Coordinates of C-alpha atoms in Angstrom, one line a residue:
M9 CA -0.4 -0.2 -0.3
V10 CA 2.8 2.3 0.9
S11 CA 4.5 1.4 -1.9
R12 CA 1.4 2.2 -4.2
A13 CA 1.2 5.5 -2.5
L14 CA 4.8 6.4 -3.3
A15 CA 4.5 5.3 -6.8
R16 CA 1.4 7.8 -7.4
T17 CA 3.4 10.7 -5.5
A18 CA 6.6 10.4 -7.6
F19 CA 4.2 9.8 -11.2
L20 CA 2.4 13.4 -10.1
L21 CA 5.7 14.8 -9.4
T22 CA 7.4 13.9 -12.8
L23 CA 4.1 15.1 -14.2
N24 CA 4.5 18.2 -12.9
L25 CA 8.0 19.0 -13.7
L26 CA 7.4 18.2 -17.3
F27 CA 4.4 20.2 -17.4
F28 CA 6.1 23.2 -15.9
T29 CA 8.9 23.0 -18.1
L30 CA 7.1 22.7 -20.9
V31 CA 5.0 25.8 -20.0
T32 CA 7.5 28.0 -19.2
S33 CA 9.8 27.0 -22.3
K34 CA 8.9 28.9 -24.9
H35 CA 11.6 30.2 -28.0
T36 CA 12.7 34.0 -28.0
P37 CA 14.3 35.3 -31.0
K38 CA 18.0 37.1 -30.9
A39 CA 17.1 40.7 -31.1
S40 CA 18.2 42.5 -34.2
T41 CA 20.9 45.0 -33.6
C42 CA 22.5 47.6 -35.8
P43 CA 25.5 45.6 -37.3
K44 CA 29.0 45.9 -35.5
D45 CA 30.8 46.2 -38.8
T46 CA 28.9 49.8 -39.6
L47 CA 31.0 49.3 -43.4
K48 CA 28.1 47.2 -44.3
L49 CA 25.7 50.1 -44.1
G50 CA 27.7 51.3 -47.0
V51 CA 25.1 48.9 -49.0
C52 CA 22.7 51.9 -48.1
A53 CA 24.7 54.3 -50.3
K54 CA 23.8 52.9 -53.1
L55 CA 20.3 53.1 -52.4
L56 CA 20.3 56.3 -51.1
N57 CA 21.7 57.2 -54.2
D58 CA 19.2 55.7 -56.3
L59 CA 16.6 57.5 -54.4
V60 CA 18.1 61.3 -55.0
H61 CA 18.6 60.7 -58.5
L62 CA 15.2 59.3 -59.5
V63 CA 16.2 56.2 -61.0
V64 CA 14.0 54.6 -63.3
G65 CA 11.9 51.7 -61.7
T66 CA 12.4 50.6 -58.1
P67 CA 15.6 50.4 -56.2
P68 CA 15.9 47.3 -54.6
K69 CA 15.2 47.1 -50.8
T70 CA 17.8 44.5 -50.1
P71 CA 20.5 44.6 -48.5
C72 CA 20.4 47.9 -47.1
C73 CA 16.8 47.4 -45.9
T74 CA 17.3 44.2 -44.5
L75 CA 20.1 45.0 -42.4
I76 CA 18.0 47.5 -40.7
G77 CA 14.5 45.3 -41.2
G78 CA 14.8 43.8 -38.0
L79 CA 15.4 47.4 -35.5
A80 CA 12.7 49.3 -34.0
D81 CA 12.2 52.7 -35.3
L82 CA 14.8 54.2 -33.2
E83 CA 17.4 51.7 -33.6
A84 CA 17.2 51.8 -36.7
A85 CA 17.3 55.8 -37.1
V86 CA 20.5 55.5 -34.5
C87 CA 22.1 53.4 -36.6
L88 CA 21.8 55.0 -39.9
C89 CA 22.2 58.1 -38.1
T90 CA 26.0 57.0 -36.7
A91 CA 26.8 55.5 -40.2
I92 CA 26.0 59.1 -42.4
K93 CA 27.6 61.1 -38.9
A94 CA 30.8 59.0 -39.2
N95 CA 30.7 59.1 -43.4
I96 CA 30.6 55.5 -44.3
L97 CA 28.4 55.9 -46.6
G98 CA 30.9 57.8 -48.2
I99 CA 28.9 60.7 -49.6
N100 CA 28.0 64.5 -48.2
L101 CA 24.3 64.6 -47.7
N102 CA 21.6 66.4 -45.8
V103 CA 21.4 64.5 -42.4
P104 CA 17.5 64.8 -41.9
V105 CA 16.7 64.6 -45.5
S106 CA 18.8 61.6 -46.2
L107 CA 17.9 59.8 -42.8
S108 CA 14.3 60.4 -43.5
L109 CA 14.3 58.9 -47.5
L110 CA 16.1 56.0 -46.4
L111 CA 14.0 54.8 -43.1
N112 CA 10.9 55.6 -45.2
Y113 CA 11.9 53.5 -48.2
C114 CA 12.7 50.4 -45.5
G115 CA 9.4 51.1 -44.0
K116 CA 10.5 52.4 -40.9
K117 CA 9.6 56.0 -39.5
V118 CA 12.1 58.9 -38.4
P119 CA 10.6 58.9 -34.7
S120 CA 8.8 62.4 -33.4
G121 CA 11.5 64.6 -31.7
F122 CA 14.7 62.6 -32.8
Q123 CA 17.5 64.9 -33.9
C124 CA 20.6 63.4 -35.6
S125 CA 23.3 65.0 -34.0

């Protein structure tokens, strides 16, 4: 009788452990960040050049938009602002206009009150 009660208790404890392990385990995707190698943002220079010079047709959204695609609007703005300020893109730019063009084209918005300085 005692071994039966002990077996039942052990079984219930095992079920509880299994249940709580399955309930609390969830997949959390890796958070996107601005590329550590900011030279990768140089691909945005061609996109920006195409946008500014009104190239016929639609400029491709990749790879520039892919780099900032997983970022929140503010993170994308800071990332591109840093690249523009460091002149990584290799062209002299009107920062607010360039930043706005790139972000809007990639489906992002310039956060209200954001100053690229």
